[in-house]
Amino acid sequence: MRRARRLWIAGGGCYGRHYARQLGPALSSPRGPWAGAELRVIDRDASCAATSQAVALEVGDWDEILAQRLAATEATGEWLIPAPFTPHLFARWLARALAATRIDVRTVDPPLLPETPFARLTAGRLVFSFAEWRCPTHCIEPAICPATRQPKSWDLGRELAAYVMRLREGGITPLAGPFVARLAPVARGVSGFPLSDWARAARQVRALLEGAHARTHAYALVATASSCHGAASLMRFDKKKAPVVAGARPSVPSAP
């Protein structure tokens, strides 16, 4: 794993304070992939709970700050630690990034759901899980499931890839992805993902809509997921028509 420059915690409330406390030993240890990394918390409240952990606080809006980071550096080596109940920040950022490049963006309802024990569409967002039980708080997702005490036979990455194939067969084309911000353990009970995953997704969607073989529209399945649970958005991207310049004369083809 590449040594990270910076870890961002989305939210400085009770979860952000817990994550900052758990990450302290991993960052102060002389060895390990996170040794010496900078930890920052994003929150609107300058006196949020996480400040009790003596961490650097970035006061402001999650979407604004993350957009600035990605616009400046594509966030190579930077990871995001999301709280369990944050909005789908990945989809929101992708919509914002592509809308700024003459692309219309909207979230659409999929015609079918993932084939997981739990799957639900709520306000345009898919929520799904392989768990049919209450998972332990801050589960580290070991190979042996702590709830069933059996080896895990499932993986959301595989299911999302199969789900994309079924969507294509159902007429959702051209469909890019799945683009998955895959949560991985950072410290005990704390998971995150590299922000560079977001920048990579934006590049691949743009490639479908630009260039010699550009499409007029495209879809993408964008997800944030661990190996057991996740949230996703099915997004449609349409190229905006070129603006008509007032007074411009239409071009006339030359005679053969």
PDB file of C-alpha atoms in Angstrom:
ATOM      1  CA  MET A   1       0.000   0.000   0.000  1.00  0.00           C
ATOM      2  CA  ARG A   2       1.303   3.420  -0.947  1.00  0.00           C
ATOM      3  CA  ARG A   3       2.193   5.653   1.955  1.00  0.00           C
ATOM      4  CA  ALA A   4      -0.561   8.252   2.283  1.00  0.00           C
ATOM      5  CA  ARG A   5       0.162  11.959   2.587  1.00  0.00           C
ATOM      6  CA  ARG A   6      -3.127  12.878   4.164  1.00  0.00           C
ATOM      7  CA  LEU A   7      -6.238  11.318   5.685  1.00  0.00           C
ATOM      8  CA  TRP A   8      -9.501  13.265   5.645  1.00  0.00           C
ATOM      9  CA  ILE A   9     -12.308  12.470   8.089  1.00  0.00           C
ATOM     10  CA  ALA A  10     -15.725  13.537   6.801  1.00  0.00           C
ATOM     11  CA  GLY A  11     -17.404  15.000   9.868  1.00  0.00           C
ATOM     12  CA  GLY A  12     -16.133  15.911  13.309  1.00  0.00           C
ATOM     13  CA  GLY A  13     -19.028  14.639  15.424  1.00  0.00           C
ATOM     14  CA  CYS A  14     -19.080  11.491  17.526  1.00  0.00           C
ATOM     15  CA  TYR A  15     -17.859   9.304  14.646  1.00  0.00           C
ATOM     16  CA  GLY A  16     -15.150  11.747  13.648  1.00  0.00           C
ATOM     17  CA  ARG A  17     -13.899  11.947  17.233  1.00  0.00           C
ATOM     18  CA  HIS A  18     -13.819   8.145  17.492  1.00  0.00           C
ATOM     19  CA  TYR A  19     -11.968   7.791  14.189  1.00  0.00           C
ATOM     20  CA  ALA A  20      -9.412  10.436  15.152  1.00  0.00           C
ATOM     21  CA  ARG A  21      -8.774   8.628  18.431  1.00  0.00           C
ATOM     22  CA  GLN A  22      -8.346   5.265  16.677  1.00  0.00           C
ATOM     23  CA  LEU A  23      -6.062   6.692  13.996  1.00  0.00           C
ATOM     24  CA  GLY A  24      -3.675   8.340  16.451  1.00  0.00           C
ATOM     25  CA  PRO A  25      -1.477   5.267  17.087  1.00  0.00           C
ATOM     26  CA  ALA A  26      -1.355   4.350  13.381  1.00  0.00           C
ATOM     27  CA  LEU A  27      -0.087   7.804  12.438  1.00  0.00           C
ATOM     28  CA  SER A  28       2.386   8.178  15.294  1.00  0.00           C
ATOM     29  CA  SER A  29       3.930   4.713  14.877  1.00  0.00           C
ATOM     30  CA  PRO A  30       7.413   4.811  13.311  1.00  0.00           C
ATOM     31  CA  ARG A  31       6.438   1.929  11.026  1.00  0.00           C
ATOM     32  CA  GLY A  32       3.416   1.038   8.943  1.00  0.00           C
ATOM     33  CA  PRO A  33       1.744   2.459   5.835  1.00  0.00           C
ATOM     34  CA  TRP A  34       0.225   5.423   7.682  1.00  0.00           C
ATOM     35  CA  ALA A  35       3.275   6.492   9.701  1.00  0.00           C
ATOM     36  CA  GLY A  36       3.692  10.256   9.498  1.00  0.00           C
ATOM     37  CA  ALA A  37       0.522  10.877   7.494  1.00  0.00           C
ATOM     38  CA  GLU A  38      -1.362  14.098   8.172  1.00  0.00           C
ATOM     39  CA  LEU A  39      -4.849  13.805   9.639  1.00  0.00           C
ATOM     40  CA  ARG A  40      -7.506  16.426   8.969  1.00  0.00           C
ATOM     41  CA  VAL A  41     -11.172  16.619   9.922  1.00  0.00           C
ATOM     42  CA  ILE A  42     -13.768  18.419   7.764  1.00  0.00           C
ATOM     43  CA  ASP A  43     -16.676  19.968   9.632  1.00  0.00           C
ATOM     44  CA  ARG A  44     -18.745  23.149   9.510  1.00  0.00           C
ATOM     45  CA  ASP A  45     -18.461  23.548  13.278  1.00  0.00           C
ATOM     46  CA  ALA A  46     -15.135  24.930  14.496  1.00  0.00           C
ATOM     47  CA  SER A  47     -15.849  23.502  17.963  1.00  0.00           C
ATOM     48  CA  CYS A  48     -16.952  20.021  16.863  1.00  0.00           C
ATOM     49  CA  ALA A  49     -16.308  16.968  19.048  1.00  0.00           C
ATOM     50  CA  ALA A  50     -13.222  15.854  17.110  1.00  0.00           C
ATOM     51  CA  THR A  51     -11.261  18.903  18.265  1.00  0.00           C
ATOM     52  CA  SER A  52     -10.832  17.132  21.625  1.00  0.00           C
ATOM     53  CA  GLN A  53      -8.353  14.847  19.840  1.00  0.00           C
ATOM     54  CA  ALA A  54      -6.035  17.723  18.894  1.00  0.00           C
ATOM     55  CA  VAL A  55      -6.377  17.137  15.141  1.00  0.00           C
ATOM     56  CA  ALA A  56      -6.177  19.696  12.357  1.00  0.00           C
ATOM     57  CA  LEU A  57      -9.664  20.958  11.503  1.00  0.00           C
ATOM     58  CA  GLU A  58     -10.729  22.180   8.065  1.00  0.00           C
ATOM     59  CA  VAL A  59     -13.840  24.284   8.667  1.00  0.00           C
ATOM     60  CA  GLY A  60     -16.246  24.207   5.761  1.00  0.00           C
ATOM     61  CA  ASP A  61     -18.493  22.136   3.525  1.00  0.00           C
ATOM     62  CA  TRP A  62     -17.490  18.543   2.698  1.00  0.00           C
ATOM     63  CA  ASP A  63     -18.323  18.888  -1.012  1.00  0.00           C
ATOM     64  CA  GLU A  64     -16.513  22.209  -1.385  1.00  0.00           C
ATOM     65  CA  ILE A  65     -13.302  21.125   0.338  1.00  0.00           C
ATOM     66  CA  LEU A  66     -13.078  17.746  -1.396  1.00  0.00           C
ATOM     67  CA  ALA A  67     -13.731  19.378  -4.775  1.00  0.00           C
ATOM     68  CA  GLN A  68     -10.901  21.829  -4.131  1.00  0.00           C
ATOM     69  CA  ARG A  69      -8.508  19.014  -3.215  1.00  0.00           C
ATOM     70  CA  LEU A  70      -9.326  16.995  -6.323  1.00  0.00           C
ATOM     71  CA  ALA A  71      -9.192  20.031  -8.611  1.00  0.00           C
ATOM     72  CA  ALA A  72      -5.760  20.959  -7.303  1.00  0.00           C
ATOM     73  CA  THR A  73      -4.006  17.591  -7.127  1.00  0.00           C
ATOM     74  CA  GLU A  74      -6.414  14.746  -8.032  1.00  0.00           C
ATOM     75  CA  ALA A  75      -5.651  13.812  -4.407  1.00  0.00           C
ATOM     76  CA  THR A  76      -2.903  11.290  -5.156  1.00  0.00           C
ATOM     77  CA  GLY A  77      -2.052   9.572  -1.884  1.00  0.00           C
ATOM     78  CA  GLU A  78      -4.984  11.159  -0.038  1.00  0.00           C
ATOM     79  CA  TRP A  79      -7.700   9.046   1.587  1.00  0.00           C
ATOM     80  CA  LEU A  80     -11.198   9.823   2.830  1.00  0.00           C
ATOM     81  CA  ILE A  81     -12.637   8.328   6.028  1.00  0.00           C
ATOM     82  CA  PRO A  82     -16.446   8.615   5.704  1.00  0.00           C
ATOM     83  CA  ALA A  83     -18.861   8.268   8.596  1.00  0.00           C
ATOM     84  CA  PRO A  84     -21.537   5.544   8.255  1.00  0.00           C
ATOM     85  CA  PHE A  85     -24.371   7.975   7.603  1.00  0.00           C
ATOM     86  CA  THR A  86     -22.757  10.528   5.290  1.00  0.00           C
ATOM     87  CA  PRO A  87     -24.430  11.354   1.950  1.00  0.00           C
ATOM     88  CA  HIS A  88     -23.084   9.596  -1.132  1.00  0.00           C
ATOM     89  CA  LEU A  89     -20.154  11.990  -1.487  1.00  0.00           C
ATOM     90  CA  PHE A  90     -18.588  10.120  -4.429  1.00  0.00           C
ATOM     91  CA  ALA A  91     -21.691  10.503  -6.629  1.00  0.00           C
ATOM     92  CA  ARG A  92     -22.178  14.117  -5.575  1.00  0.00           C
ATOM     93  CA  TRP A  93     -18.584  15.008  -6.445  1.00  0.00           C
ATOM     94  CA  LEU A  94     -18.705  13.215  -9.812  1.00  0.00           C
ATOM     95  CA  ALA A  95     -21.912  15.032 -10.778  1.00  0.00           C
ATOM     96  CA  ARG A  96     -20.365  18.344  -9.847  1.00  0.00           C
ATOM     97  CA  ALA A  97     -17.065  17.668 -11.634  1.00  0.00           C
ATOM     98  CA  LEU A  98     -18.683  16.635 -14.916  1.00  0.00           C
ATOM     99  CA  ALA A  99     -21.392  19.312 -14.851  1.00  0.00           C
ATOM    100  CA  ALA A 100     -18.575  21.862 -14.933  1.00  0.00           C
ATOM    101  CA  THR A 101     -17.425  20.500 -18.346  1.00  0.00           C
ATOM    102  CA  ARG A 102     -20.580  20.996 -20.431  1.00  0.00           C
ATOM    103  CA  ILE A 103     -22.200  17.721 -19.387  1.00  0.00           C
ATOM    104  CA  ASP A 104     -25.722  17.402 -18.015  1.00  0.00           C
ATOM    105  CA  VAL A 105     -25.858  15.024 -15.064  1.00  0.00           C
ATOM    106  CA  ARG A 106     -28.786  13.354 -13.346  1.00  0.00           C
ATOM    107  CA  THR A 107     -29.410  10.334 -11.158  1.00  0.00           C
ATOM    108  CA  VAL A 108     -31.839   7.785 -12.576  1.00  0.00           C
ATOM    109  CA  ASP A 109     -33.714   4.901 -10.993  1.00  0.00           C
ATOM    110  CA  PRO A 110     -32.321   1.520 -12.099  1.00  0.00           C
ATOM    111  CA  PRO A 111     -34.765  -0.987 -13.637  1.00  0.00           C
ATOM    112  CA  LEU A 112     -33.603  -3.712 -11.244  1.00  0.00           C
ATOM    113  CA  LEU A 113     -31.792  -4.093  -7.922  1.00  0.00           C
ATOM    114  CA  PRO A 114     -28.595  -5.933  -6.930  1.00  0.00           C
ATOM    115  CA  GLU A 115     -29.107  -9.575  -5.993  1.00  0.00           C
ATOM    116  CA  THR A 116     -28.148  -9.190  -2.345  1.00  0.00           C
ATOM    117  CA  PRO A 117     -30.217 -10.244   0.684  1.00  0.00           C
ATOM    118  CA  PHE A 118     -30.991  -6.592   1.344  1.00  0.00           C
ATOM    119  CA  ALA A 119     -31.413  -4.094  -1.494  1.00  0.00           C
ATOM    120  CA  ARG A 120     -33.478  -0.930  -1.490  1.00  0.00           C
ATOM    121  CA  LEU A 121     -33.844   2.193  -3.602  1.00  0.00           C
ATOM    122  CA  THR A 122     -34.312   5.329  -1.504  1.00  0.00           C
ATOM    123  CA  ALA A 123     -34.521   8.793  -3.070  1.00  0.00           C
ATOM    124  CA  GLY A 124     -32.498   7.693  -6.091  1.00  0.00           C
ATOM    125  CA  ARG A 125     -29.790   5.949  -4.075  1.00  0.00           C
ATOM    126  CA  LEU A 126     -29.277   2.200  -3.899  1.00  0.00           C
ATOM    127  CA  VAL A 127     -28.480   0.726  -0.495  1.00  0.00           C
ATOM    128  CA  PHE A 128     -27.529  -2.940  -0.336  1.00  0.00           C
ATOM    129  CA  SER A 129     -25.989  -5.492   1.995  1.00  0.00           C
ATOM    130  CA  PHE A 130     -25.161  -9.178   2.278  1.00  0.00           C
ATOM    131  CA  ALA A 131     -25.848  -9.054   6.013  1.00  0.00           C
ATOM    132  CA  GLU A 132     -29.190 -10.377   7.230  1.00  0.00           C
ATOM    133  CA  TRP A 133     -28.216  -9.685  10.830  1.00  0.00           C
ATOM    134  CA  ARG A 134     -27.033  -6.811  12.995  1.00  0.00           C
ATOM    135  CA  CYS A 135     -23.313  -6.381  12.422  1.00  0.00           C
ATOM    136  CA  PRO A 136     -20.913  -5.586  15.294  1.00  0.00           C
ATOM    137  CA  THR A 137     -20.148  -1.912  15.738  1.00  0.00           C
ATOM    138  CA  HIS A 138     -16.922  -0.904  13.954  1.00  0.00           C
ATOM    139  CA  CYS A 139     -16.520  -4.364  12.396  1.00  0.00           C
ATOM    140  CA  ILE A 140     -13.103  -4.822  10.776  1.00  0.00           C
ATOM    141  CA  GLU A 141     -14.554  -7.270   8.218  1.00  0.00           C
ATOM    142  CA  PRO A 142     -12.269 -10.233   8.863  1.00  0.00           C
ATOM    143  CA  ALA A 143     -12.274 -13.328   6.632  1.00  0.00           C
ATOM    144  CA  ILE A 144     -14.368 -15.099   9.283  1.00  0.00           C
ATOM    145  CA  CYS A 145     -17.626 -13.182   9.689  1.00  0.00           C
ATOM    146  CA  PRO A 146     -18.045 -12.284  13.392  1.00  0.00           C
ATOM    147  CA  ALA A 147     -21.834 -12.648  13.082  1.00  0.00           C
ATOM    148  CA  THR A 148     -22.066 -16.050  11.356  1.00  0.00           C
ATOM    149  CA  ARG A 149     -18.665 -17.320  12.578  1.00  0.00           C
ATOM    150  CA  GLN A 150     -18.179 -18.785   9.099  1.00  0.00           C
ATOM    151  CA  PRO A 151     -15.865 -17.829   6.225  1.00  0.00           C
ATOM    152  CA  LYS A 152     -17.377 -15.079   4.103  1.00  0.00           C
ATOM    153  CA  SER A 153     -18.632 -16.485   0.809  1.00  0.00           C
ATOM    154  CA  TRP A 154     -19.669 -13.113  -0.614  1.00  0.00           C
ATOM    155  CA  ASP A 155     -18.049  -9.995  -1.964  1.00  0.00           C
ATOM    156  CA  LEU A 156     -19.795  -6.831  -3.079  1.00  0.00           C
ATOM    157  CA  GLY A 157     -17.175  -6.147  -5.724  1.00  0.00           C
ATOM    158  CA  ARG A 158     -18.138  -9.311  -7.582  1.00  0.00           C
ATOM    159  CA  GLU A 159     -21.854  -8.645  -7.153  1.00  0.00           C
ATOM    160  CA  LEU A 160     -21.572  -5.069  -8.453  1.00  0.00           C
ATOM    161  CA  ALA A 161     -19.694  -6.282 -11.555  1.00  0.00           C
ATOM    162  CA  ALA A 162     -22.475  -8.826 -12.193  1.00  0.00           C
ATOM    163  CA  TYR A 163     -25.099  -6.168 -11.507  1.00  0.00           C
ATOM    164  CA  VAL A 164     -23.609  -3.884 -14.175  1.00  0.00           C
ATOM    165  CA  MET A 165     -23.802  -6.746 -16.690  1.00  0.00           C
ATOM    166  CA  ARG A 166     -27.498  -7.223 -15.881  1.00  0.00           C
ATOM    167  CA  LEU A 167     -28.153  -3.499 -16.270  1.00  0.00           C
ATOM    168  CA  ARG A 168     -26.529  -3.528 -19.709  1.00  0.00           C
ATOM    169  CA  GLU A 169     -28.642  -6.500 -20.713  1.00  0.00           C
ATOM    170  CA  GLY A 170     -31.658  -4.494 -19.543  1.00  0.00           C
ATOM    171  CA  GLY A 171     -30.858  -1.670 -21.953  1.00  0.00           C
ATOM    172  CA  ILE A 172     -28.793   0.698 -19.776  1.00  0.00           C
ATOM    173  CA  THR A 173     -26.040   1.433 -22.308  1.00  0.00           C
ATOM    174  CA  PRO A 174     -23.382   2.598 -22.731  1.00  0.00           C
ATOM    175  CA  LEU A 175     -22.743   1.909 -19.056  1.00  0.00           C
ATOM    176  CA  ALA A 176     -19.346   2.566 -17.465  1.00  0.00           C
ATOM    177  CA  GLY A 177     -18.166   1.037 -14.234  1.00  0.00           C
ATOM    178  CA  PRO A 178     -18.845  -0.086 -11.687  1.00  0.00           C
ATOM    179  CA  PHE A 179     -16.739   2.676 -10.179  1.00  0.00           C
ATOM    180  CA  VAL A 180     -16.307   1.604  -6.577  1.00  0.00           C
ATOM    181  CA  ALA A 181     -14.699   3.612  -3.796  1.00  0.00           C
ATOM    182  CA  ARG A 182     -13.728   0.431  -1.977  1.00  0.00           C
ATOM    183  CA  LEU A 183     -13.421   0.874   1.783  1.00  0.00           C
ATOM    184  CA  ALA A 184     -10.314  -0.743   3.235  1.00  0.00           C
ATOM    185  CA  PRO A 185      -9.114  -0.922   6.860  1.00  0.00           C
ATOM    186  CA  VAL A 186      -6.925   1.973   7.981  1.00  0.00           C
ATOM    187  CA  ALA A 187      -6.963   1.313  11.736  1.00  0.00           C
ATOM    188  CA  ARG A 188      -9.043  -0.923  13.955  1.00  0.00           C
ATOM    189  CA  GLY A 189     -12.688  -0.094  13.242  1.00  0.00           C
ATOM    190  CA  VAL A 190     -11.754   2.661  10.771  1.00  0.00           C
ATOM    191  CA  SER A 191     -11.981   2.270   6.990  1.00  0.00           C
ATOM    192  CA  GLY A 192     -11.370   4.605   4.097  1.00  0.00           C
ATOM    193  CA  PHE A 193     -10.577   4.753   0.392  1.00  0.00           C
ATOM    194  CA  PRO A 194      -8.221   6.704  -1.891  1.00  0.00           C
ATOM    195  CA  LEU A 195      -9.687   9.870  -3.349  1.00  0.00           C
ATOM    196  CA  SER A 196      -7.806   9.112  -6.571  1.00  0.00           C
ATOM    197  CA  ASP A 197     -10.575   6.550  -7.259  1.00  0.00           C
ATOM    198  CA  TRP A 198     -12.899   9.507  -7.804  1.00  0.00           C
ATOM    199  CA  ALA A 199     -10.597  11.262 -10.268  1.00  0.00           C
ATOM    200  CA  ARG A 200     -10.145   8.017 -12.236  1.00  0.00           C
ATOM    201  CA  ALA A 201     -13.906   7.616 -12.588  1.00  0.00           C
ATOM    202  CA  ALA A 202     -14.309  11.159 -13.932  1.00  0.00           C
ATOM    203  CA  ARG A 203     -11.606  10.566 -16.557  1.00  0.00           C
ATOM    204  CA  GLN A 204     -13.250   7.364 -17.782  1.00  0.00           C
ATOM    205  CA  VAL A 205     -16.712   8.908 -18.055  1.00  0.00           C
ATOM    206  CA  ARG A 206     -15.325  11.905 -19.959  1.00  0.00           C
ATOM    207  CA  ALA A 207     -13.603   9.507 -22.371  1.00  0.00           C
ATOM    208  CA  LEU A 208     -17.008   8.139 -23.397  1.00  0.00           C
ATOM    209  CA  LEU A 209     -18.325  11.617 -24.186  1.00  0.00           C
ATOM    210  CA  GLU A 210     -15.301  13.194 -25.838  1.00  0.00           C
ATOM    211  CA  GLY A 211     -13.038  12.428 -28.780  1.00  0.00           C
ATOM    212  CA  ALA A 212     -13.557  10.982 -32.243  1.00  0.00           C
ATOM    213  CA  HIS A 213     -15.902   8.216 -31.100  1.00  0.00           C
ATOM    214  CA  ALA A 214     -17.786  10.216 -28.487  1.00  0.00           C
ATOM    215  CA  ARG A 215     -21.279   9.179 -27.410  1.00  0.00           C
ATOM    216  CA  THR A 216     -24.109  11.642 -26.944  1.00  0.00           C
ATOM    217  CA  HIS A 217     -24.862  10.134 -23.541  1.00  0.00           C
ATOM    218  CA  ALA A 218     -23.523   7.546 -21.112  1.00  0.00           C
ATOM    219  CA  TYR A 219     -24.394   5.937 -17.803  1.00  0.00           C
ATOM    220  CA  ALA A 220     -22.195   5.045 -14.851  1.00  0.00           C
ATOM    221  CA  LEU A 221     -22.745   3.032 -11.696  1.00  0.00           C
ATOM    222  CA  VAL A 222     -20.938   4.804  -8.868  1.00  0.00           C
ATOM    223  CA  ALA A 223     -20.619   3.078  -5.499  1.00  0.00           C
ATOM    224  CA  THR A 224     -19.012   3.376  -2.102  1.00  0.00           C
ATOM    225  CA  ALA A 225     -18.760  -0.077  -0.556  1.00  0.00           C
ATOM    226  CA  SER A 226     -17.000  -2.441   1.788  1.00  0.00           C
ATOM    227  CA  SER A 227     -16.979  -6.182   1.144  1.00  0.00           C
ATOM    228  CA  CYS A 228     -20.390  -6.509   2.846  1.00  0.00           C
ATOM    229  CA  HIS A 229     -22.409  -3.277   2.495  1.00  0.00           C
ATOM    230  CA  GLY A 230     -22.625  -0.336   0.163  1.00  0.00           C
ATOM    231  CA  ALA A 231     -24.468   2.518  -1.480  1.00  0.00           C
ATOM    232  CA  ALA A 232     -24.592   3.313  -5.181  1.00  0.00           C
ATOM    233  CA  SER A 233     -26.064   5.737  -7.677  1.00  0.00           C
ATOM    234  CA  LEU A 234     -26.923   5.075 -11.315  1.00  0.00           C
ATOM    235  CA  MET A 235     -26.055   8.281 -13.140  1.00  0.00           C
ATOM    236  CA  ARG A 236     -26.791   9.482 -16.661  1.00  0.00           C
ATOM    237  CA  PHE A 237     -24.511  11.963 -18.448  1.00  0.00           C
ATOM    238  CA  ASP A 238     -25.608  13.888 -21.572  1.00  0.00           C
ATOM    239  CA  LYS A 239     -23.435  16.170 -23.674  1.00  0.00           C
ATOM    240  CA  LYS A 240     -24.782  19.682 -23.801  1.00  0.00           C
ATOM    241  CA  LYS A 241     -25.403  21.137 -27.231  1.00  0.00           C
ATOM    242  CA  ALA A 242     -22.983  23.787 -28.384  1.00  0.00           C
ATOM    243  CA  PRO A 243     -24.369  27.287 -27.793  1.00  0.00           C
ATOM    244  CA  VAL A 244     -25.658  29.158 -30.844  1.00  0.00           C
ATOM    245  CA  VAL A 245     -23.737  32.396 -31.384  1.00  0.00           C
ATOM    246  CA  ALA A 246     -26.024  35.315 -32.203  1.00  0.00           C
ATOM    247  CA  GLY A 247     -25.497  36.562 -35.748  1.00  0.00           C
ATOM    248  CA  ALA A 248     -23.426  33.579 -36.822  1.00  0.00           C
ATOM    249  CA  ARG A 249     -24.060  32.449 -40.408  1.00  0.00           C
ATOM    250  CA  PRO A 250     -24.531  28.720 -41.054  1.00  0.00           C
ATOM    251  CA  SER A 251     -21.693  27.107 -42.942  1.00  0.00           C
ATOM    252  CA  VAL A 252     -22.367  26.152 -46.582  1.00  0.00           C
ATOM    253  CA  PRO A 253     -20.635  23.104 -47.969  1.00  0.00           C
ATOM    254  CA  SER A 254     -18.446  23.773 -50.973  1.00  0.00           C
ATOM    255  CA  ALA A 255     -19.417  22.382 -54.345  1.00  0.00           C
ATOM    256  CA  PRO A 256     -17.843  19.064 -55.310  1.00  0.00           C
TER     257      PRO A 256
END
